[in-house]
Short mmCIF file of C-alpha atoms in Angstrom, two decimals:
data_model
loop_
_atom_site.label_atom_id
_atom_site.label_comp_id
_atom_site.label_asym_id
_atom_site.label_seq_id
_atom_site.Cartn_x
_atom_site.Cartn_y
_atom_site.Cartn_z
CA MET A 1 249.49 257.18 115.89
CA ASN A 2 251.50 260.25 115.38
CA GLN A 3 251.21 262.91 112.39
CA ALA A 4 253.98 261.60 110.34
CA GLU A 5 252.40 258.17 110.31
CA ILE A 6 249.02 259.84 109.40
CA LYS A 7 250.48 261.56 106.55
CA ARG A 8 252.39 258.35 105.45
CA ARG A 9 249.15 256.46 105.38
CA GLN A 10 247.51 259.27 103.19
CA ALA A 11 250.17 259.23 101.10
CA GLU A 12 249.51 255.22 100.78
CA ALA A 13 245.74 255.95 100.14
CA ILE A 14 247.11 258.12 97.18
CA ALA A 15 249.30 255.25 96.02
CA GLY A 16 246.51 252.99 96.17
CA ILE A 17 244.28 255.28 93.80
CA LEU A 18 247.21 255.53 91.40
CA ASN A 19 247.35 251.68 91.43
CA LEU A 20 243.70 251.29 90.83
CA ILE A 21 244.23 253.90 87.77
CA THR A 22 247.05 251.89 86.53
CA ILE A 23 244.97 248.74 86.62
CA PHE A 24 242.45 250.47 84.64
CA ILE A 25 244.56 251.99 82.01
CA LEU A 26 246.70 248.87 81.43
CA GLY A 27 243.50 246.57 81.58
CA ASN A 28 241.93 248.57 78.73
CA ARG A 29 245.00 248.00 76.55
CA MET A 30 244.95 244.25 76.91
CA LYS A 31 242.67 242.26 75.09
CA GLY A 32 240.26 239.84 76.47
CA GLY A 33 241.24 237.73 79.36
CA GLY A 34 244.40 240.25 80.33
CA ILE A 35 243.16 241.22 83.65
CA THR A 36 242.10 237.68 84.46
CA TYR A 37 245.48 235.97 83.79
CA MET A 38 247.13 239.02 85.62
CA ALA A 39 244.91 238.70 88.50
CA ALA A 40 245.77 235.00 89.18
CA ALA A 41 249.38 235.85 89.00
CA VAL A 42 249.11 238.84 91.19
CA SER A 43 246.95 237.19 93.82
CA VAL A 44 249.46 234.27 94.18
CA CYS A 45 252.71 236.61 94.44
CA THR A 46 250.91 238.92 96.92
CA LEU A 47 249.87 236.31 99.13
CA ALA A 48 253.57 234.96 98.90
CA GLY A 49 255.01 238.40 99.60
CA ILE A 50 252.53 238.76 102.68
CA ALA A 51 253.89 235.51 104.13
CA VAL A 52 257.30 236.53 103.68
CA SER A 53 257.44 240.25 104.42
CA GLY A 54 253.75 241.32 105.57
CA SER A 55 254.10 243.84 108.12
CA LEU A 56 257.94 243.49 108.15
CA ALA A 57 258.50 247.59 107.79
CA ASP A 58 256.24 248.42 110.76
CA VAL A 59 257.94 245.54 113.07
CA LEU A 60 261.65 246.19 112.12
CA GLY A 61 261.00 249.96 112.56
CA ARG A 62 259.50 249.27 116.02
CA LEU A 63 262.33 247.08 117.05
CA LEU A 64 264.96 249.46 115.90
CA ARG A 65 263.31 252.48 117.61
CA SER A 66 263.23 250.57 121.10
CA ARG A 67 267.11 249.77 120.75
CA ARG A 68 267.62 253.48 119.94
CA ASN A 69 265.74 254.57 122.91
CA LYS A 70 267.64 252.40 125.11
CA GLY A 71 270.99 253.64 123.97
CA GLN A 72 272.02 250.22 122.28
CA TYR A 73 273.43 251.77 119.01
CA ARG A 74 275.54 248.73 118.27
CA ASN A 75 272.65 246.49 118.63
CA ILE A 76 270.99 248.53 115.81
CA LEU A 77 273.57 247.72 113.19
CA ALA A 78 273.40 244.00 113.94
CA MET A 79 269.69 243.76 113.91
CA ARG A 80 269.79 245.64 110.41
CA LYS A 81 272.08 243.16 108.97
CA SER A 82 270.15 240.17 110.51
CA ALA A 83 267.01 241.59 108.95
CA MET A 84 268.29 241.82 105.50
CA LEU A 85 270.11 238.49 105.41
CA PHE A 86 267.22 236.52 106.99
CA HIS A 87 264.44 238.18 104.82
CA ALA A 88 266.38 238.29 101.59
CA ALA A 89 266.86 234.56 101.92
CA LEU A 90 263.22 234.17 102.81
CA GLY A 91 262.28 235.85 99.95
CA LEU A 92 264.74 234.11 97.65
CA VAL A 93 262.97 230.70 98.71
CA GLY A 94 259.42 232.33 98.21
CA THR A 95 260.52 233.37 94.52
CA LEU A 96 262.23 230.00 93.76
CA LEU A 97 258.85 228.15 95.14
CA LEU A 98 256.64 230.24 92.88
CA ILE A 99 258.60 229.56 89.85
CA LEU A 100 258.71 225.75 90.49
CA CYS A 101 255.09 225.65 91.37
CA ALA A 102 253.84 228.12 88.86
CA GLY A 103 252.44 225.43 86.68
CA GLY A 104 250.44 223.54 89.30
CA ILE A 105 249.05 226.98 90.89
CA ALA A 106 247.90 228.12 87.35
CA GLU A 107 246.26 225.02 86.22
CA GLY A 108 245.43 223.25 89.45
CA ILE A 109 244.01 226.19 91.69
CA PHE A 110 242.99 228.68 88.94
CA ARG A 111 242.32 226.65 86.05
CA ILE A 112 243.91 229.46 84.01
CA SER A 113 246.77 227.82 82.18
CA CYS A 114 248.10 230.99 80.68
CA SER A 115 248.91 232.51 84.15
CA ARG A 116 251.61 230.23 84.61
CA PHE A 117 254.46 232.09 82.74
CA ILE A 118 253.17 235.38 84.06
CA ILE A 119 253.56 233.93 87.89
CA MET A 120 257.18 233.07 86.93
CA ALA A 121 257.67 236.47 85.45
CA LEU A 122 256.31 237.89 88.57
CA ALA A 123 257.82 235.77 91.06
CA PRO A 124 260.98 237.98 91.44
CA VAL A 125 258.97 240.86 92.81
CA VAL A 126 258.51 238.71 96.17
CA LEU A 127 262.39 238.92 96.75
CA LEU A 128 262.65 242.44 95.55
CA ARG A 129 259.64 243.82 97.68
CA THR A 130 261.24 242.15 100.81
CA VAL A 131 264.40 243.96 100.43
CA SER A 132 262.65 247.31 99.84
CA CYS A 133 260.56 246.71 102.97
CA VAL A 134 263.50 246.03 105.30
CA ILE A 135 265.14 249.23 103.95
CA GLN A 136 261.81 251.02 104.73
CA GLY A 137 262.07 249.41 108.15
CA TYR A 138 265.47 251.03 108.55
CA PHE A 139 263.95 254.46 107.97
CA GLN A 140 261.04 253.96 110.24
CA GLY A 141 263.66 252.91 113.09
CA GLU A 142 264.76 256.46 112.62
CA ALA A 143 261.00 257.88 112.91
CA ALA A 144 261.37 258.69 109.27
CA GLU A 145 258.28 257.97 107.40
CA LEU A 146 258.61 260.15 104.47
CA PRO A 147 260.83 257.60 102.32
CA ARG A 148 257.92 254.88 102.51
CA ALA A 149 255.38 257.30 101.55
CA VAL A 150 257.21 258.68 98.61
CA SER A 151 258.60 255.20 97.62
CA GLY A 152 254.89 254.14 97.43
CA ILE A 153 253.91 256.75 94.98
CA LEU A 154 256.77 256.50 92.83
CA ARG A 155 256.20 252.74 92.52
CA GLN A 156 252.99 253.37 90.79
CA ILE A 157 254.21 256.04 88.38
CA PHE A 158 257.30 253.76 87.46
CA LEU A 159 254.87 250.74 87.04
CA LEU A 160 252.49 252.75 84.79
CA GLY A 161 255.37 253.94 82.52
CA PHE A 162 257.36 250.70 82.39
CA GLY A 163 253.93 248.80 82.21
CA LEU A 164 252.87 250.58 78.97
CA LEU A 165 256.37 250.17 77.53
CA PHE A 166 256.98 246.48 78.15
CA GLY A 167 253.22 245.63 77.58
CA ASN A 168 253.10 247.01 74.27
CA ILE A 169 256.56 245.47 73.31
CA LEU A 170 255.63 242.14 74.41
CA GLY A 171 252.20 242.38 73.24
CA SER A 172 253.24 242.99 69.63
CA TYR A 173 255.45 239.90 69.92
CA GLY A 174 252.57 237.97 71.23
CA GLU A 175 250.51 238.93 68.16
CA LYS A 176 252.93 237.67 65.93
CA VAL A 177 253.52 234.56 67.86
CA GLY A 178 249.66 234.07 68.17
CA SER A 179 249.05 234.57 64.45
CA LEU A 180 251.54 231.96 63.67
CA LEU A 181 250.18 229.52 66.02
CA ARG A 182 246.46 230.53 65.63
CA GLU A 183 246.32 231.19 69.51
CA GLU A 184 244.05 234.44 70.44
CA ASN A 185 245.31 234.17 74.02
CA PHE A 186 248.78 234.72 73.23
CA VAL A 187 248.31 238.44 72.93
CA PRO A 188 247.03 239.14 76.46
CA MET A 189 249.48 236.44 77.93
CA TYR A 190 252.49 238.11 76.55
CA SER A 191 251.14 241.64 77.37
CA CYS A 192 250.82 240.54 81.04
CA MET A 193 254.40 239.23 81.02
CA GLY A 194 255.49 242.66 79.91
CA ILE A 195 253.62 244.14 82.88
CA ALA A 196 255.12 241.53 85.15
CA LEU A 197 258.66 242.37 83.86
CA ALA A 198 257.88 246.07 84.37
CA ALA A 199 256.91 245.22 87.96
CA GLY A 200 260.20 243.73 88.64
CA LEU A 201 262.08 246.66 87.09
CA THR A 202 260.14 249.00 89.07
CA GLU A 203 260.95 247.50 92.41
CA ILE A 204 264.71 247.40 91.40
CA PHE A 205 264.38 251.29 90.98
CA ILE A 206 262.61 251.53 94.11
CA ILE A 207 265.35 249.80 96.11
CA LEU A 208 267.90 251.86 94.42
CA PHE A 209 266.07 255.15 95.57
CA LEU A 210 265.69 254.02 99.01
CA PHE A 211 269.40 252.69 99.20
CA VAL A 212 270.53 256.06 98.04
CA LEU A 213 268.43 257.79 100.69
CA PHE A 214 269.62 255.62 103.13
CA ARG A 215 273.40 255.98 102.33
CA GLY A 216 272.76 259.72 102.50
CA SER A 217 271.58 259.43 105.93
CA ARG A 218 274.15 257.41 107.50
CA ARG A 219 276.50 260.20 108.55
CA SER A 220 276.12 259.34 112.19
CA GLU A 221 276.99 255.43 111.37
CA LYS A 222 280.53 255.76 113.18
CA LYS A 223 278.54 257.12 116.16
CA LEU A 224 276.56 253.92 116.11
CA LYS A 225 279.49 251.74 116.00
CA GLN A 226 281.72 253.50 118.71
CA ASP A 227 279.03 254.73 121.11
CA GLY A 228 276.24 253.31 123.26
CA MET A 229 275.72 249.81 124.90
CA TYR A 230 275.82 246.67 123.27
CA SER A 231 273.25 244.24 124.93
CA GLY A 232 274.66 241.08 122.94
CA ASP A 233 271.49 240.11 121.03
CA SER A 234 272.65 237.24 118.59
CA ALA A 235 271.35 236.74 115.04
CA TRP A 236 269.07 234.11 116.22
CA ASP A 237 267.57 236.63 118.94
CA CYS A 238 267.07 239.07 116.05
CA ILE A 239 265.33 236.57 113.84
CA ARG A 240 263.24 235.49 116.74
CA GLY A 241 262.33 239.05 117.64
CA PHE A 242 261.16 239.46 113.84
CA CYS A 243 258.95 236.41 113.75
CA MET A 244 257.46 237.30 117.09
CA GLY A 245 256.75 240.69 116.05
CA ARG A 246 255.00 239.89 112.87
CA TRP A 247 252.82 237.27 114.31
CA PRO A 248 249.78 237.65 114.09
CA GLN A 249 249.78 240.93 112.00
CA PHE A 250 251.04 239.29 108.72
CA LEU A 251 248.40 236.46 109.15
CA THR A 252 245.65 239.13 109.44
CA GLU A 253 247.07 240.69 106.30
CA PHE A 254 247.06 237.51 104.37
CA LEU A 255 243.53 236.80 105.51
CA LEU A 256 242.36 240.29 104.19
CA PHE A 257 243.83 239.80 100.70
CA LEU A 258 242.79 236.10 100.55
CA PRO A 259 239.16 236.51 99.41
CA LEU A 260 240.39 238.17 96.05
CA ALA A 261 242.50 235.03 95.20
CA LEU A 262 239.88 232.57 96.84
CA GLY A 263 236.93 234.27 94.78
CA LEU A 264 238.96 234.15 91.49
CA ALA A 265 239.89 230.20 92.13
CA MET A 266 236.13 229.36 93.14
CA TYR A 267 234.68 231.33 90.32
CA GLY A 268 237.24 230.24 87.84
CA ARG A 269 236.39 226.64 88.31
CA LYS A 270 232.64 227.14 87.32
CA ALA A 271 233.34 229.93 84.75
CA GLN A 272 235.43 227.53 82.54
CA GLU A 273 232.42 225.41 82.32
CA THR A 274 230.44 228.05 81.09
CA GLY A 275 233.07 230.07 79.17
CA THR A 276 232.34 233.25 81.14
CA ILE A 277 235.81 233.39 82.94
CA PHE A 278 236.96 236.61 81.15
CA GLN A 279 233.96 238.39 82.88
CA TYR A 280 236.34 238.80 85.76
CA ASP A 281 237.93 241.40 83.62
CA VAL A 282 234.92 243.57 84.11
CA TYR A 283 234.86 242.69 87.88
CA ALA A 284 238.35 243.63 88.56
CA GLY A 285 238.98 246.14 85.97
CA ARG A 286 236.03 248.25 86.29
CA TYR A 287 233.80 247.38 89.43
CA LEU A 288 236.64 247.12 91.79
CA VAL A 289 238.46 250.14 90.37
CA VAL A 290 235.43 252.47 90.93
CA CYS A 291 234.57 251.20 94.38
CA GLY A 292 238.41 251.18 95.30
CA VAL A 293 238.94 254.61 94.24
CA LEU A 294 236.12 256.13 96.17
CA LEU A 295 236.83 253.90 99.08
CA SER A 296 240.47 255.24 99.39
CA LEU A 297 239.04 258.75 99.25
CA ALA A 298 236.46 258.28 102.20
CA SER A 299 238.95 256.31 104.11
CA ALA A 300 241.73 259.13 103.90
CA LEU A 301 239.43 261.67 104.99
CA ALA A 302 239.01 260.09 108.39
CA LEU A 303 242.53 259.37 109.00
CA PRO A 304 243.38 262.92 110.68
CA VAL A 305 241.01 261.88 113.45
CA MET A 306 242.90 258.91 114.50
CA GLY A 307 245.87 261.23 115.35
CA ARG A 308 243.37 263.28 117.59
CA ILE A 309 242.04 260.31 119.43
CA PHE A 310 245.30 259.04 120.55
CA LEU A 311 246.47 262.54 121.44
CA HIS A 312 243.74 262.64 124.01
CA PHE A 313 244.95 259.41 125.12
CA ARG A 314 248.43 260.38 125.63
CA ARG A 315 246.92 263.39 127.85
CA GLU A 316 244.46 260.77 129.75
CA GLU A 317 241.52 262.81 128.11
CA GLY A 318 239.45 259.88 127.71
CA ARG A 319 236.02 261.57 127.17
CA LEU A 320 237.56 263.50 124.43
CA ALA A 321 239.06 260.49 122.74
CA ARG A 322 235.62 258.99 122.71
CA THR A 323 234.27 262.12 121.12
CA ALA A 324 236.81 262.19 118.43
CA PHE A 325 236.27 258.50 117.81
CA GLN A 326 232.33 259.11 117.36
CA SER A 327 233.45 261.96 115.19
CA GLY A 328 235.70 259.51 113.05
CA VAL A 329 232.70 257.02 112.66
CA HIS A 330 230.48 259.75 111.68
CA ILE A 331 232.85 261.14 108.95
CA CYS A 332 233.27 257.53 107.48
CA LEU A 333 229.48 257.06 107.27
CA VAL A 334 228.68 260.35 106.00
CA HIS A 335 230.92 260.12 102.94
CA GLY A 336 230.58 256.51 102.45
CA ILE A 337 226.70 256.62 102.40
CA PHE A 338 226.61 259.37 99.97
CA LEU A 339 229.23 257.57 97.60
CA SER A 340 227.25 254.35 97.90
CA VAL A 341 223.90 255.76 97.20
CA TYR A 342 225.50 258.03 94.23
CA VAL A 343 227.23 254.95 92.62
CA ALA A 344 223.97 252.68 92.74
CA VAL A 345 221.82 255.59 91.28
CA MET A 346 223.97 256.63 88.47
CA ALA A 347 225.49 252.97 87.69
CA ALA A 348 224.23 253.13 84.17
CA GLN A 349 226.19 256.50 83.44
CA ILE A 350 229.21 255.48 85.17
CA ALA A 351 229.06 252.11 83.09
CA SER A 352 228.79 254.02 79.85
CA LEU A 353 231.65 256.38 80.92
CA LEU A 354 234.05 253.43 81.48
CA GLY A 355 233.24 252.23 77.97
CA GLY A 356 233.44 248.49 76.94
CA GLU A 357 230.82 245.98 75.65
CA ASP A 358 229.89 244.95 79.15
CA SER A 359 228.37 248.03 80.35
CA GLU A 360 224.98 246.30 81.48
CA LEU A 361 227.22 243.89 83.54
CA VAL A 362 229.32 246.89 85.12
CA LYS A 363 225.76 248.58 85.83
CA GLN A 364 224.54 245.38 87.80
CA MET A 365 227.71 245.30 89.60
CA LEU A 366 227.70 248.80 90.78
CA GLN A 367 224.16 248.65 91.74
CA GLY A 368 224.53 245.44 93.70
CA GLY A 369 227.76 246.24 95.34
CA SER A 370 228.33 249.86 95.72
CA ALA A 371 227.34 249.27 99.57
CA VAL A 372 230.91 248.06 100.10
CA ILE A 373 232.11 251.51 99.95
CA ALA A 374 230.43 252.59 103.23
CA PHE A 375 231.14 249.14 104.94
CA ALA A 376 234.71 249.22 103.96
CA SER A 377 235.27 252.56 104.88
CA LEU A 378 234.02 252.38 108.62
CA SER A 379 235.83 248.78 108.63
CA PHE A 380 239.23 250.35 107.71
CA PHE A 381 238.63 253.05 110.53
CA CYS A 382 237.98 250.71 113.03
CA PHE A 383 240.70 248.28 111.79
CA ARG A 384 243.23 251.12 112.28
CA PHE A 385 242.08 252.05 115.95
CA LEU A 386 242.07 248.42 117.03
CA GLN A 387 245.46 247.90 115.60
CA ALA A 388 246.93 250.88 117.07
CA MET A 389 245.23 249.72 120.48
CA GLY A 390 247.18 246.50 120.14
CA ARG A 391 244.17 244.11 119.74
CA LYS A 392 245.79 242.05 117.48
CA TYR A 393 243.85 238.76 118.10
CA PHE A 394 240.68 240.76 117.72
CA LEU A 395 241.47 241.76 114.23
CA LEU A 396 242.55 238.13 113.27
CA GLY A 397 239.29 236.61 114.41
CA ALA A 398 237.17 239.40 112.75
CA VAL A 399 238.95 239.03 109.59
CA GLY A 400 238.67 235.45 109.54
CA ALA A 401 235.08 235.33 110.35
CA ALA A 402 234.47 237.95 107.54
CA ASP A 403 236.34 235.29 105.08
CA VAL A 404 233.94 232.64 106.24
CA ILE A 405 230.90 234.86 105.49
CA PHE A 406 232.35 235.61 102.11
CA VAL A 407 233.00 231.87 101.22
CA ILE A 408 229.33 231.12 102.31
CA THR A 409 227.78 233.88 100.37
CA LEU A 410 229.97 233.14 97.29
CA THR A 411 228.83 229.57 97.43
CA ALA A 412 225.36 230.35 97.83
CA SER A 413 224.89 232.74 95.13
CA ALA A 414 227.02 230.85 92.62
CA LYS A 415 224.07 230.40 90.32
CA THR A 416 224.29 234.53 89.59
CA GLY A 417 227.71 234.01 87.92
CA ILE A 418 230.34 236.81 88.34
CA LEU A 419 227.67 238.79 90.42
CA SER A 420 228.41 236.18 93.09
CA LEU A 421 231.86 237.84 93.73
CA VAL A 422 229.97 241.26 94.20
CA TYR A 423 227.45 239.70 96.63
CA GLY A 424 230.08 237.79 98.62
CA GLY A 425 232.27 240.96 98.92
CA VAL A 426 229.41 243.03 100.21
CA ALA A 427 228.18 240.17 102.64
CA GLY A 428 231.75 239.80 103.89
CA THR A 429 232.64 243.46 104.22
CA LEU A 430 229.41 243.95 106.15
CA ALA A 431 230.21 241.34 108.71
CA LEU A 432 233.68 242.79 109.13
CA CYS A 433 232.24 246.20 109.61
CA ALA A 434 229.63 244.87 112.20
CA VAL A 435 232.29 242.90 114.04
CA LEU A 436 234.93 245.54 114.08
CA THR A 437 232.48 248.39 115.10
CA VAL A 438 231.17 246.54 118.06
CA LEU A 439 234.70 245.62 119.25
CA SER A 440 235.92 249.29 118.97
CA TYR A 441 232.96 250.66 120.92
CA ARG A 442 233.44 248.01 123.51
CA GLN A 443 237.00 248.90 123.75
CA LEU A 444 236.04 252.66 124.51
CA ARG A 445 233.12 251.43 126.66
CA MET A 446 230.56 253.53 124.93
CA GLN A 447 227.51 253.50 122.83
CA MET A 448 226.97 254.55 119.27
CA ASP A 449 224.73 257.61 118.70
CA TRP A 450 222.54 256.00 116.16
CA LEU A 451 220.70 259.04 115.35
CA SER A 452 223.31 261.36 114.42
CA VAL A 453 225.80 258.62 113.21
CA LEU A 454 223.58 256.32 111.10
CA VAL A 455 219.91 257.31 110.80
CA LEU A 456 220.43 261.03 109.71
CA PRO A 457 223.01 260.40 107.05
CA ALA A 458 221.14 257.24 105.82
CA GLY A 459 218.08 259.57 105.60
CA ALA A 460 219.84 262.39 104.02
CA GLY A 461 221.51 260.00 101.48
CA GLY A 462 218.03 258.35 100.45
CA VAL A 463 216.69 261.99 99.62
CA SER A 464 219.90 263.01 97.57
CA GLY A 465 219.56 259.46 96.04
CA LEU A 466 215.89 260.24 94.77
CA VAL A 467 217.15 263.66 93.54
CA CYS A 468 219.98 261.95 91.99
CA MET A 469 217.68 259.47 90.19
CA LEU A 470 215.56 262.26 88.74
CA LEU A 471 218.45 264.15 87.41
CA GLY A 472 219.60 261.01 85.90
CA ARG A 473 216.52 260.55 84.02
CA LEU A 474 217.13 264.00 82.30
CA PHE A 475 220.33 262.34 80.67
CA THR A 476 220.61 259.37 78.72
CA ALA A 477 222.94 256.44 79.83
CA GLU A 478 225.33 257.92 77.43
CA GLY A 479 225.44 261.39 79.07
CA GLY A 480 228.84 260.94 79.83
CA LEU A 481 231.27 262.78 82.25
CA PRO A 482 229.13 266.05 82.13
CA ALA A 483 225.95 264.34 83.42
CA ILE A 484 227.96 262.60 86.14
CA LEU A 485 229.58 265.86 87.32
CA VAL A 486 226.05 267.84 87.44
CA THR A 487 224.35 265.11 89.29
CA PHE A 488 227.23 264.61 91.60
CA VAL A 489 227.43 268.37 92.64
CA ILE A 490 223.67 268.93 92.86
CA SER A 491 222.89 265.99 94.92
CA GLY A 492 226.12 266.39 96.95
CA LEU A 493 225.04 269.88 97.79
CA LEU A 494 221.34 268.84 98.69
CA TYR A 495 223.08 266.03 100.76
CA TRP A 496 225.30 268.28 103.08
CA ILE A 497 222.48 271.17 103.33
CA LEU A 498 220.23 268.44 104.76
CA LEU A 499 222.84 267.50 107.10
CA LEU A 500 223.33 271.06 108.14
CA VAL A 501 219.54 271.70 108.56
CA LEU A 502 219.44 268.59 110.59
CA ARG A 503 222.26 269.59 112.99
CA ASN A 504 224.01 266.52 112.22
CA PHE A 505 227.35 268.20 112.84
CA LYS A 506 228.46 269.42 116.27
#
């Protein structure tokens, strides 16, 4: 993992934060049920997109770089063409299948009939995203990571702008139709359809942006056609290379995202009977947004360490590589523990700041599920390490086991309602964290320094949590942003001072 890839992943973390902010803003503008309707459609289309183009850009970039390093310039052109034609056809098939099966998926799996038309409106994104992934692979074949990083951020900016525009337009139309037919759910349904159309338009702009950049970088195209060797790879050889290269990474990505779709489907079946299906709006639009933003920040802080680890490996400095890995684990836990404790203690104030009528439910979710920040932060760090080391099947097995734990916990805690999704997420993430951490340490043939990496940060986090609790009692639950900022600064300073006094940093 080089510096360009690290910067690209940091940009992807920023794009992820912008995506969560977009969910929060657009979700607040929709009436009850909007996020739930949209979540069902996004879950299905995302899973279809992963099946069609998951890890495609990375695999295509790696194959193109290998051809370039061997001087097979003509083969690069053949591989580009084969990649675009094959995956565009695959994306088209995926889009058509989603459109044809939208009704069965919405009503049969999620029991949310209003998501049918949203799935149909969102289905073209599968094809468009596949095309953009292929073009991103072109750039990565030239060792250019910047276009992918910039396009990820632009995608969220365009989606927010177009989402607000089309969501308001179709939402107003849905209000008229709903009042005429006396159907309250038409307003959020039409708003979601507007956001789905905005997502498709956003992908079109991203493709145009990438295409213009790619055309501008093709000055050496004639050299590719005239110079270098030609090894005679057929279109079938290229397609087989794509499929073999994506296995099993795309399946691992599929299993990583599966709990979100599976959780909504399992919860939706029971919630329809009790009429609490729209509590999923609180789960996705409040709880996941808060934890996701903080998780993205904590994960991004540990990314530079990954570059140092593999720099030491390339220099055959195994001892320094192990030290750097230990420091990366320490960074993840130090930030993750503090953020988890802070969110749990200040849950009432955060819930009040987010607004809405379900602040008590948000509080319960944050108190019961904030630990996912620490677990997931370390999980992502170890996941990237094992991925860079080529341990693909280890990752597949670990993610599959975590999904099983998620389903078992979700089923066992079904009586708690929407909180079962929170508990299932914490249990699944904890299992994933434990397995990946053990595999990473075994890969490096080293043992964790439990005292400095886990015990001292946990103790300092407990002390800062007590101080934060005392400060929180000085403010009411409606203390707002000033109360949250004051307690964050004071408890954070105390936390870092304790770690420095205990000589937790070397």
